[in-house]
CSV table of C-alpha atoms in Angstrom, one decimal:
chain,number,residue,atom,x,y,z
A,1,MET,CA,84.8,101.9,-60.8
A,2,ILE,CA,83.4,102.3,-57.4
A,3,HIS,CA,85.5,104.8,-56.5
A,4,LEU,CA,84.9,106.7,-59.5
A,5,LEU,CA,81.1,106.1,-59.0
A,6,HIS,CA,81.5,107.4,-55.3
A,7,SER,CA,83.1,110.4,-56.7
A,8,ILE,CA,80.7,111.0,-58.9
A,9,ASN,CA,78.2,110.3,-56.3
A,10,SER,CA,79.7,112.8,-54.0
A,11,PHE,CA,80.1,115.4,-56.9
A,12,ILE,CA,76.0,115.0,-58.0
A,13,THR,CA,74.8,114.7,-54.1
A,14,SER,CA,76.6,118.2,-53.5
A,15,GLY,CA,74.7,119.8,-56.1
A,16,GLY,CA,71.3,118.4,-56.4
A,17,GLY,CA,71.1,117.7,-52.5
A,18,GLU,CA,68.3,115.0,-53.7
A,19,ASP,CA,67.5,112.2,-50.8
A,20,GLU,CA,68.2,109.3,-52.8
A,21,SER,CA,71.9,109.8,-54.4
A,22,MET,CA,72.6,108.6,-57.7
A,23,PHE,CA,75.4,105.9,-56.2
A,24,ASP,CA,72.3,104.4,-54.9
A,25,ILE,CA,70.1,103.9,-57.6
A,26,VAL,CA,73.1,102.6,-59.7
A,27,MET,CA,73.7,100.5,-56.6
A,28,HIS,CA,69.8,99.4,-56.5
A,29,HIS,CA,69.6,98.6,-60.2
A,30,LEU,CA,72.9,96.8,-60.6
A,31,THR,CA,73.2,94.5,-57.3
A,32,ASP,CA,71.4,91.8,-56.2
A,33,HIS,CA,68.9,91.3,-53.7
A,34,THR,CA,67.1,88.3,-52.0
A,35,ILE,CA,63.5,88.3,-52.4
A,36,THR,CA,61.6,88.4,-48.9
A,37,THR,CA,58.1,89.1,-50.2
A,38,GLY,CA,55.2,86.8,-51.6
A,39,PHE,CA,55.7,83.0,-52.1
A,40,ILE,CA,59.3,82.7,-53.0
A,41,GLY,CA,60.1,84.7,-49.8
A,42,LYS,CA,58.5,82.3,-48.0
A,43,ILE,CA,60.8,79.6,-49.7
A,44,ASN,CA,63.8,81.4,-48.7
A,45,GLU,CA,62.6,82.1,-45.0
A,46,GLN,CA,61.6,78.3,-44.7
A,47,TYR,CA,63.5,76.2,-47.0
A,48,LEU,CA,66.7,77.8,-48.0
A,49,GLY,CA,67.8,80.0,-45.1
A,50,ALA,CA,70.7,77.6,-44.2
A,51,LYS,CA,74.2,78.4,-46.2
A,52,LEU,CA,74.8,75.1,-48.1
A,53,PHE,CA,78.3,73.6,-47.1
A,54,GLY,CA,78.8,77.0,-45.2
A,55,ILE,CA,79.5,78.9,-48.2
A,56,PHE,CA,76.1,79.1,-50.2
A,57,ASP,CA,73.7,81.2,-49.7
A,58,MET,CA,70.9,79.4,-51.7
A,59,ARG,CA,68.1,81.9,-50.8
A,60,ILE,CA,66.6,82.8,-54.5
A,61,THR,CA,67.3,86.4,-55.1
A,62,ARG,CA,66.0,88.8,-57.9
A,63,TRP,CA,69.3,87.7,-60.0
A,64,VAL,CA,68.2,83.9,-60.1
A,65,ILE,CA,64.8,84.9,-61.2
A,66,MET,CA,66.4,86.9,-64.0
A,67,LEU,CA,68.2,83.7,-64.8
A,68,TRP,CA,65.0,81.3,-64.6
A,69,VAL,CA,63.1,83.8,-66.7
A,70,ALA,CA,66.2,83.6,-69.5
A,71,ALA,CA,66.3,79.7,-69.2
A,72,ILE,CA,62.6,79.7,-69.5
A,73,ILE,CA,62.6,81.9,-72.7
A,74,CYS,CA,64.9,79.3,-74.0
A,75,LEU,CA,62.7,76.8,-73.2
A,76,ILE,CA,59.7,78.3,-74.7
A,77,VAL,CA,61.4,79.6,-78.0
A,78,PHE,CA,63.4,76.2,-78.6
A,79,VAL,CA,61.5,73.5,-77.4
A,80,PRO,CA,58.6,74.0,-80.4
A,81,ILE,CA,61.3,75.2,-82.8
A,82,ALA,CA,62.7,72.0,-82.5
A,83,ARG,CA,59.5,70.2,-83.1
A,84,LYS,CA,58.7,72.6,-86.6
A,85,ILE,CA,61.9,72.4,-87.8
A,86,LYS,CA,62.2,68.5,-87.4
A,87,ASN,CA,58.5,68.2,-89.3
A,88,ALA,CA,59.5,70.8,-91.9
A,89,LYS,CA,61.4,68.1,-94.6
A,90,TYR,CA,62.2,71.3,-97.1
A,91,GLY,CA,62.7,73.8,-94.6
A,92,SER,CA,60.2,75.8,-92.7
A,93,SER,CA,58.3,79.0,-94.3
A,94,SER,CA,57.7,80.4,-91.2
A,95,LYS,CA,59.7,83.7,-90.6
A,96,TRP,CA,59.3,83.1,-86.6
A,97,VAL,CA,61.5,79.8,-87.5
A,98,ASN,CA,63.8,80.7,-89.7
A,99,LEU,CA,64.7,83.6,-87.6
A,100,TRP,CA,66.0,81.0,-84.8
A,101,GLU,CA,67.0,78.9,-87.8
A,102,VAL,CA,69.3,81.6,-88.9
A,103,LEU,CA,71.2,82.5,-85.2
A,104,ILE,CA,71.6,78.4,-84.9
A,105,SER,CA,73.3,78.4,-88.1
A,106,PHE,CA,75.4,81.4,-87.3
A,107,VAL,CA,76.2,79.5,-83.8
A,108,HIS,CA,77.2,76.4,-86.2
A,109,ASP,CA,79.0,78.5,-88.7
A,110,GLU,CA,80.8,81.1,-87.0
A,111,ILE,CA,81.2,79.6,-83.2
A,112,VAL,CA,81.4,76.0,-83.5
A,113,GLU,CA,83.1,75.1,-86.8
A,114,PRO,CA,85.7,77.4,-86.9
A,115,ASN,CA,87.0,75.6,-83.6
A,116,PHE,CA,86.1,72.1,-83.7
A,117,ASP,CA,87.4,69.1,-86.0
A,118,HIS,CA,84.3,68.3,-88.2
A,119,HIS,CA,83.6,65.2,-86.4
A,120,TYR,CA,83.1,66.8,-83.2
A,121,VAL,CA,81.1,69.8,-84.3
A,122,LYS,CA,77.9,67.7,-84.1
A,123,LYS,CA,78.9,67.0,-80.4
A,124,ALA,CA,79.9,70.2,-79.5
A,125,MET,CA,77.2,72.2,-81.0
A,126,PRO,CA,74.4,71.5,-77.7
A,127,TYR,CA,76.7,73.2,-75.1
A,128,PHE,CA,77.2,76.4,-77.3
A,129,LEU,CA,74.0,76.8,-78.4
A,130,SER,CA,72.7,77.3,-75.1
A,131,VAL,CA,75.6,79.3,-73.8
A,132,PHE,CA,75.2,81.5,-76.5
A,133,PHE,CA,71.0,81.5,-76.5
A,134,PHE,CA,71.3,81.7,-72.4
A,135,VAL,CA,73.5,84.7,-72.3
A,136,LEU,CA,71.7,86.3,-75.3
A,137,PHE,CA,68.4,86.0,-73.6
A,138,CYS,CA,69.9,86.9,-70.0
A,139,ASN,CA,71.3,90.2,-71.8
A,140,LEU,CA,68.4,91.1,-74.0
A,141,ALA,CA,65.9,90.4,-70.8
A,142,GLY,CA,68.1,92.8,-68.5
A,143,LEU,CA,66.9,95.3,-71.3
A,144,ILE,CA,63.4,95.1,-70.9
A,145,PRO,CA,62.6,98.2,-68.3
A,146,GLY,CA,61.8,96.6,-64.6
A,147,MET,CA,63.9,93.7,-65.3
A,148,SER,CA,67.8,93.1,-64.5
A,149,THR,CA,70.5,91.9,-66.5
A,150,ALA,CA,71.3,88.1,-64.8
A,151,THR,CA,74.8,88.8,-66.9
A,152,GLY,CA,75.6,91.8,-65.3
A,153,ASN,CA,76.7,90.2,-62.3
A,154,LEU,CA,80.1,88.5,-61.3
A,155,ALA,CA,78.8,85.7,-59.9
A,156,VAL,CA,76.4,84.7,-62.9
A,157,THR,CA,79.0,85.0,-65.5
A,158,ALA,CA,81.7,83.5,-63.3
A,159,GLY,CA,79.8,80.5,-63.1
A,160,LEU,CA,79.6,80.2,-66.6
A,161,ALA,CA,83.3,81.1,-67.2
A,162,ILE,CA,83.6,78.1,-64.5
A,163,LEU,CA,81.6,75.8,-67.0
A,164,THR,CA,84.1,76.9,-69.7
A,165,LEU,CA,87.2,76.3,-67.5
A,166,LEU,CA,85.8,72.7,-66.4
A,167,GLY,CA,85.1,72.0,-70.3
A,168,MET,CA,88.8,72.7,-71.2
A,169,ILE,CA,89.8,71.0,-68.8
A,170,GLY,CA,87.5,68.0,-69.1
A,171,VAL,CA,88.1,68.1,-72.7
A,172,GLY,CA,91.6,68.3,-72.6
A,173,MET,CA,92.0,65.4,-70.2
A,174,VAL,CA,89.5,63.1,-72.4
A,175,LYS,CA,91.4,64.1,-75.6
A,176,GLN,CA,95.0,63.9,-74.7
A,177,GLY,CA,94.7,61.7,-71.5
A,178,PRO,CA,94.6,62.7,-67.8
A,179,LEU,CA,98.5,63.2,-67.7
A,180,GLY,CA,99.1,64.2,-71.5
A,181,TYR,CA,96.6,67.2,-71.3
A,182,TRP,CA,98.9,68.9,-68.3
A,183,ALA,CA,102.2,67.9,-70.1
A,184,GLY,CA,100.7,69.6,-73.4
A,185,LEU,CA,100.2,72.8,-71.8
A,186,VAL,CA,103.6,73.6,-72.4
A,187,PRO,CA,104.5,73.9,-76.1
A,188,HIS,CA,106.4,71.2,-77.5
A,189,GLY,CA,110.2,72.4,-78.8
A,190,VAL,CA,110.8,74.2,-75.5
A,191,PRO,CA,114.1,74.2,-74.4
A,192,ALA,CA,114.4,72.0,-71.0
A,193,PHE,CA,115.3,74.8,-69.1
A,194,VAL,CA,112.3,77.1,-69.4
A,195,ILE,CA,110.0,74.1,-68.7
A,196,PRO,CA,109.9,75.1,-64.9
A,197,LEU,CA,109.3,78.7,-65.8
A,198,MET,CA,106.6,77.6,-68.6
A,199,PHE,CA,104.8,75.4,-66.8
A,200,PRO,CA,103.4,78.0,-63.8
A,201,ILE,CA,102.7,80.5,-66.5
A,202,GLU,CA,100.6,78.4,-68.9
A,203,ILE,CA,98.6,77.3,-65.7
A,204,ILE,CA,98.1,81.1,-64.8
A,205,GLY,CA,97.2,81.4,-68.9
A,206,LEU,CA,94.9,78.6,-68.3
A,207,PHE,CA,92.9,80.4,-65.8
A,208,ILE,CA,93.3,83.9,-66.8
A,209,LYS,CA,91.1,82.5,-70.1
A,210,PRO,CA,87.7,82.0,-68.3
A,211,PHE,CA,88.9,85.2,-66.0
A,212,ALA,CA,88.7,87.5,-68.4
A,213,LEU,CA,85.4,86.0,-69.7
A,214,THR,CA,84.0,86.5,-66.7
A,215,VAL,CA,85.2,90.3,-66.5
A,216,ARG,CA,84.4,91.0,-70.2
A,217,LEU,CA,80.6,89.9,-70.4
A,218,PHE,CA,79.9,91.4,-66.8
A,219,ALA,CA,81.6,94.8,-67.3
A,220,ASN,CA,80.2,95.0,-70.7
A,221,MET,CA,76.4,94.5,-69.7
A,222,THR,CA,77.0,96.6,-66.6
A,223,ALA,CA,78.7,99.8,-68.5
A,224,GLY,CA,75.7,100.2,-70.5
A,225,HIS,CA,73.4,99.9,-67.6
A,226,VAL,CA,75.3,102.5,-65.7
A,227,VAL,CA,75.4,105.1,-68.8
A,228,ILE,CA,71.7,104.7,-69.3
A,229,ILE,CA,70.8,105.6,-65.4
A,230,ILE,CA,73.2,108.3,-65.5
A,231,PHE,CA,71.7,109.8,-68.3
A,232,LEU,CA,68.2,109.5,-67.1
A,233,TYR,CA,69.9,110.8,-63.3
A,234,LEU,CA,70.9,114.0,-65.3
A,235,VAL,CA,67.4,115.2,-65.3
A,236,MET,CA,66.8,115.0,-61.7
A,237,MET,CA,70.6,116.6,-61.2
A,238,PHE,CA,69.4,119.4,-63.3
A,239,GLN,CA,66.0,119.8,-62.1
A,240,SER,CA,65.1,121.0,-65.7
A,241,TYR,CA,62.5,119.4,-67.9
A,242,TRP,CA,64.8,120.9,-71.0
A,243,VAL,CA,67.9,118.7,-69.8
A,244,GLY,CA,65.2,115.8,-70.6
A,245,ILE,CA,65.2,116.0,-74.1
A,246,GLY,CA,68.8,115.3,-74.4
A,247,SER,CA,69.3,112.9,-71.6
A,248,VAL,CA,66.2,110.7,-72.9
A,249,THR,CA,67.7,110.8,-76.4
A,250,GLY,CA,70.9,109.9,-75.1
A,251,SER,CA,70.0,107.3,-73.0
A,252,LEU,CA,67.8,106.1,-76.1
A,253,MET,CA,70.7,105.6,-77.8
A,254,ILE,CA,72.9,104.0,-75.1
A,255,TYR,CA,69.5,101.7,-75.1
A,256,LEU,CA,70.1,100.8,-79.1
A,257,LEU,CA,73.7,100.2,-78.6
A,258,GLU,CA,73.0,97.9,-75.5
A,259,LEU,CA,70.9,96.1,-78.0
A,260,LEU,CA,74.0,95.5,-80.2
A,261,VAL,CA,76.2,94.8,-77.5
A,262,ALA,CA,73.8,92.3,-75.8
A,263,PHE,CA,74.2,90.0,-79.3
A,264,ILE,CA,77.8,91.0,-79.7
A,265,GLN,CA,78.8,89.6,-76.0
A,266,ALA,CA,77.1,86.7,-76.3
A,267,TYR,CA,78.5,85.7,-79.7
A,268,ILE,CA,82.2,86.8,-78.2
A,269,PHE,CA,81.1,84.7,-74.8
A,270,ALA,CA,80.4,81.7,-76.8
A,271,ALA,CA,82.9,82.0,-79.6
A,272,LEU,CA,85.8,82.5,-77.0
A,273,SER,CA,85.1,79.7,-75.0
A,274,ALA,CA,84.6,77.1,-77.9
A,275,MET,CA,88.2,78.7,-79.3
A,276,PHE,CA,89.0,77.7,-75.4
A,277,ILE,CA,87.4,74.1,-75.8
A,278,GLY,CA,88.2,73.4,-79.3
A,279,SER,CA,92.2,74.7,-78.9
A,280,SER,CA,92.2,72.2,-75.8
A,281,MET,CA,91.5,69.1,-77.9
A,282,HIS,CA,95.2,69.5,-79.2
A,283,ALA,CA,98.4,69.9,-77.5
A,284,HIS,CA,100.0,72.9,-79.3
B,1,MET,CA,89.1,90.9,-51.1
B,2,GLU,CA,86.3,93.4,-49.1
B,3,VAL,CA,85.2,94.4,-52.9
B,4,LEU,CA,84.1,91.3,-53.3
B,5,LYS,CA,81.9,90.8,-50.8
B,6,GLU,CA,79.6,93.9,-51.0
B,7,GLY,CA,78.8,96.3,-53.7
B,8,LEU,CA,78.7,96.1,-57.5
B,9,LEU,CA,81.9,93.6,-57.5
B,10,LYS,CA,80.3,91.2,-55.1
B,11,VAL,CA,80.7,87.4,-56.2
B,12,ASP,CA,77.9,85.8,-54.4
B,13,PRO,CA,78.8,82.3,-54.2
B,14,GLY,CA,74.9,81.2,-53.8
B,15,LEU,CA,74.3,83.0,-57.1
B,16,LEU,CA,77.0,81.5,-58.4
B,17,LEU,CA,76.4,78.1,-57.7
B,18,TRP,CA,72.5,79.0,-59.0
B,19,THR,CA,73.8,80.0,-62.4
B,20,ILE,CA,75.7,76.8,-62.7
B,21,ILE,CA,72.7,74.7,-61.8
B,22,THR,CA,70.3,76.9,-63.7
B,23,PHE,CA,72.5,76.5,-66.8
B,24,LEU,CA,73.2,72.9,-66.3
B,25,ALA,CA,69.3,72.1,-66.3
B,26,LEU,CA,68.8,74.2,-69.3
B,27,LEU,CA,71.7,72.3,-71.3
B,28,LEU,CA,70.1,69.0,-70.2
B,29,ILE,CA,66.5,69.9,-70.8
B,30,LEU,CA,67.4,71.8,-74.2
B,31,TRP,CA,70.0,69.0,-75.2
B,32,LYS,CA,67.5,66.7,-75.5
B,33,ALA,CA,64.3,68.3,-76.2
B,34,ALA,CA,65.7,70.9,-79.0
B,35,TRP,CA,69.5,70.6,-79.7
B,36,LYS,CA,69.5,67.1,-80.7
B,37,PRO,CA,66.7,67.4,-83.0
B,38,ILE,CA,67.1,70.6,-84.3
B,39,VAL,CA,71.1,70.0,-85.4
B,40,GLU,CA,70.0,66.4,-86.7
B,41,ALA,CA,67.1,67.9,-88.6
B,42,LEU,CA,69.5,70.7,-90.0
B,43,ASP,CA,72.1,68.5,-90.9
B,44,ALA,CA,69.8,65.9,-93.0
B,45,ARG,CA,68.4,69.2,-94.6
B,46,ALA,CA,71.9,70.2,-95.2
B,47,GLU,CA,73.0,66.4,-96.9
B,48,LYS,CA,69.5,66.6,-98.7
B,49,VAL,CA,70.3,70.1,-100.1
B,50,ARG,CA,73.8,68.8,-101.3
B,51,GLY,CA,72.3,65.7,-102.9
B,52,ASP,CA,69.5,67.5,-104.6
B,53,ILE,CA,72.2,70.1,-105.8
B,54,GLU,CA,74.5,66.9,-107.3
B,55,SER,CA,71.4,64.9,-108.6
B,56,ALA,CA,70.4,68.6,-110.3
B,57,GLU,CA,74.0,68.5,-112.1
B,58,ARG,CA,73.9,65.0,-113.0
B,59,ASN,CA,70.5,65.9,-114.6
B,60,ARG,CA,71.5,69.0,-116.2
B,61,LEU,CA,74.7,67.1,-117.8
B,62,GLU,CA,72.3,64.2,-119.0
B,63,THR,CA,70.3,67.1,-120.4
B,64,GLU,CA,72.8,68.5,-122.1
B,65,ARG,CA,73.9,65.4,-123.8
B,66,LEU,CA,70.6,64.4,-124.6
B,67,LEU,CA,69.8,68.0,-126.5
B,68,ALA,CA,73.3,67.8,-128.0
B,69,GLN,CA,72.3,64.4,-129.5
B,70,HIS,CA,68.6,65.5,-130.3
B,71,ARG,CA,70.5,68.6,-132.3
B,72,ASP,CA,72.4,66.2,-134.2
B,73,GLN,CA,69.7,64.1,-135.0
B,74,MET,CA,67.6,66.9,-136.3
B,75,SER,CA,70.1,68.4,-138.6
B,76,LYS,CA,71.0,64.5,-139.5
B,77,SER,CA,67.4,64.2,-140.3
B,78,LYS,CA,66.9,67.5,-142.1
B,79,GLU,CA,69.8,66.6,-144.1
B,80,GLU,CA,67.9,63.4,-145.3
B,81,ALA,CA,65.0,65.2,-146.2
B,82,ALA,CA,66.7,67.6,-148.2
B,83,GLN,CA,68.4,64.9,-150.1
B,84,ILE,CA,65.2,63.1,-150.4
B,85,ILE,CA,63.7,66.1,-151.9
B,86,ALA,CA,66.6,66.5,-154.2
B,87,GLU,CA,65.9,62.6,-155.2
B,88,GLY,CA,62.4,63.2,-156.1
B,89,ARG,CA,63.1,66.3,-158.1
B,90,SER,CA,65.9,64.6,-160.1
B,91,ASP,CA,63.7,61.3,-160.5
B,92,ALA,CA,60.7,63.7,-161.5
B,93,GLU,CA,62.8,65.1,-164.1
B,94,VAL,CA,63.7,62.1,-165.5
B,95,LEU,CA,60.2,60.5,-165.5
B,96,LYS,CA,59.1,63.9,-167.2
B,97,ASN,CA,61.6,63.5,-169.6
B,98,SER,CA,60.8,60.0,-170.9
B,99,ILE,CA,57.2,60.5,-170.8
B,100,LEU,CA,57.9,63.5,-173.3
B,101,GLU,CA,60.3,61.7,-175.5
B,102,LYS,CA,57.6,58.5,-175.4
B,103,ALA,CA,54.7,61.2,-176.3
B,104,ASN,CA,56.8,62.6,-179.1
B,105,ALA,CA,57.7,59.4,-180.6
B,106,GLU,CA,53.9,58.1,-180.6
B,107,ALA,CA,53.1,61.5,-181.8
B,108,LYS,CA,55.7,60.8,-184.7
B,109,ASP,CA,54.3,57.5,-185.0
B,110,VAL,CA,50.9,58.6,-185.4
B,111,ILE,CA,51.6,61.0,-188.3
B,112,GLU,CA,53.6,58.2,-190.1
B,113,ARG,CA,50.7,56.0,-190.2
B,114,ALA,CA,48.3,58.8,-191.0
B,115,LYS,CA,50.6,59.5,-193.9
B,116,ARG,CA,50.6,55.9,-195.0
B,117,GLU,CA,46.9,55.5,-194.9
B,118,ILE,CA,46.6,58.4,-196.6
B,119,SER,CA,49.1,57.5,-199.2
B,120,MET,CA,47.7,54.1,-199.6
B,121,ALA,CA,43.9,55.3,-199.8
B,122,LYS,CA,45.3,57.8,-202.6
B,123,ASP,CA,46.7,54.6,-204.5
B,124,LYS,CA,43.7,52.6,-204.3
B,125,ALA,CA,41.7,55.5,-205.2
B,126,LEU,CA,43.9,56.1,-208.3
B,127,SER,CA,43.6,52.4,-209.1
B,128,GLU,CA,39.6,52.5,-208.9
B,129,LEU,CA,39.7,55.6,-211.1
B,130,LYS,CA,41.9,53.7,-213.6
B,131,SER,CA,39.7,51.0,-213.9
B,132,GLU,CA,36.7,53.4,-214.3
B,133,VAL,CA,38.3,55.1,-216.9
B,134,VAL,CA,39.3,51.9,-218.7
B,135,THR,CA,35.3,51.0,-218.5
B,136,LEU,CA,34.2,54.1,-219.2
B,137,SER,CA,36.9,54.4,-222.5
B,138,THR,CA,35.5,50.6,-223.5
B,139,GLU,CA,32.0,51.7,-223.5
B,140,ILE,CA,32.6,54.9,-225.3
B,141,ALA,CA,34.8,52.6,-227.8
B,142,SER,CA,31.7,50.1,-228.1
B,143,LYS,CA,29.5,52.8,-228.7
B,144,VAL,CA,31.7,54.3,-231.3
B,145,ILE,CA,32.5,51.2,-232.7
B,146,VAL,CA,28.8,50.1,-232.9
B,147,LYS,CA,28.2,53.7,-234.5
B,148,ASN,CA,30.9,53.6,-237.6
B,149,LEU,CA,33.6,51.4,-237.8
B,150,ASN,CA,35.9,51.3,-240.5
B,151,PRO,CA,39.6,49.5,-240.0
B,152,ASP,CA,41.0,53.2,-240.2
B,153,ASP,CA,38.9,54.6,-237.8
B,154,GLN,CA,39.1,51.7,-235.7
B,155,LYS,CA,42.6,51.5,-235.6
B,156,ALA,CA,43.1,55.0,-234.8
B,157,PHE,CA,40.6,54.8,-232.2
B,158,ILE,CA,42.6,52.0,-230.4
B,159,GLU,CA,45.8,53.9,-230.5
B,160,GLU,CA,44.1,57.1,-229.3
B,161,ALA,CA,42.3,54.7,-226.5
B,162,LEU,CA,45.6,53.4,-225.8
B,163,THR,CA,48.0,56.8,-225.6
B,164,LYS,CA,45.0,58.2,-223.0
B,165,ILE,CA,45.6,55.3,-221.0
B,166,ARG,CA,49.0,55.8,-220.7
B,167,THR,CA,49.1,59.4,-220.3
B,168,VAL,CA,46.8,58.5,-217.4
B,169,GLN,CA,48.9,55.9,-215.9
């Protein structure tokens, strides 16, 4: 992908002769920056400068702020909603409450219920509701001009996918027993001599699942933004207002598509997580 | 692995850890403050709706049963009413006939009695007339006798008087 961007970049810079190349613009929009100014900059300097355990650079970055924005939106939306739903015995007549209730029901009906036994649905709901709405708000917040898409970063999607992986292993080990889970990775009825071959494959498969989650969400959220930026950059590249008509229209189309993708990817991430964790409850 | 350190595909361990921390904090807060009450409330509502639908179904069946019963009773009552009306009509007919018969009989009775009384009155009048005739004849006879009476005349007179009386009778 980077090579592709580089080649496009060199083509563009050779033609346009701009000071700021397109590659720089794209990279500026889509990569993380540690915040150095203001109050947070001071905190970063004074308290978070040293790396935690030598690896984790805990300085607050733009993406961390975006994560917090999404989290705060979640809290602002759902804590009052919970109170309203609890108080409205016959269902609230408010459109705002019903909108979120529909989405919560959607998570219940489409994500959790098909993948979990009836008894565990209620226990599994909070995690998948959180995943769905957190990813959704991260995706949507990134579409607001001036903000960034937290989920368009491999570290963020990897963090969420690692929780799914831990969920799969944790739920599996609790439900099937610590050893039973690892033994259960190999399907029953497999001839004995295949087991040494199957076991590593299943282990790799176990890790590929969250890896696929990571890359899917990241790539989907990044690709749309790259296209939007490139469309807009066409104006600067051709140095013509007339190109603006087409490029802004095209970029608006992609933006609308991104709204859809934001929802779909949140659903896919939550649904696949539910599927993986749900299926690890039983040996296959 | 160089690509993971810089650029678009960079995986920053700090950000990864921040993501996990943020998400877990959010999960815990929402779990307590939002998801638990919401899921419980929605479950309770779903349960309530199911109960309401069941009771509505029960009520519907009960209503249908009552309606059928009611219809049954209605048709029975209609039949009874019709029967009562029919009975009333036939009773009235019978009563009418008997009253007519009685009236006819009484009328006949009255007529009979009147006829009897008329005939009795006629008889009485006749007998009174007879005695009157006798008296008159006797007076006439005595007058005649006083005027001139020879035995032959007397005899003829009596004879005549007797014949008259007989014819009157």
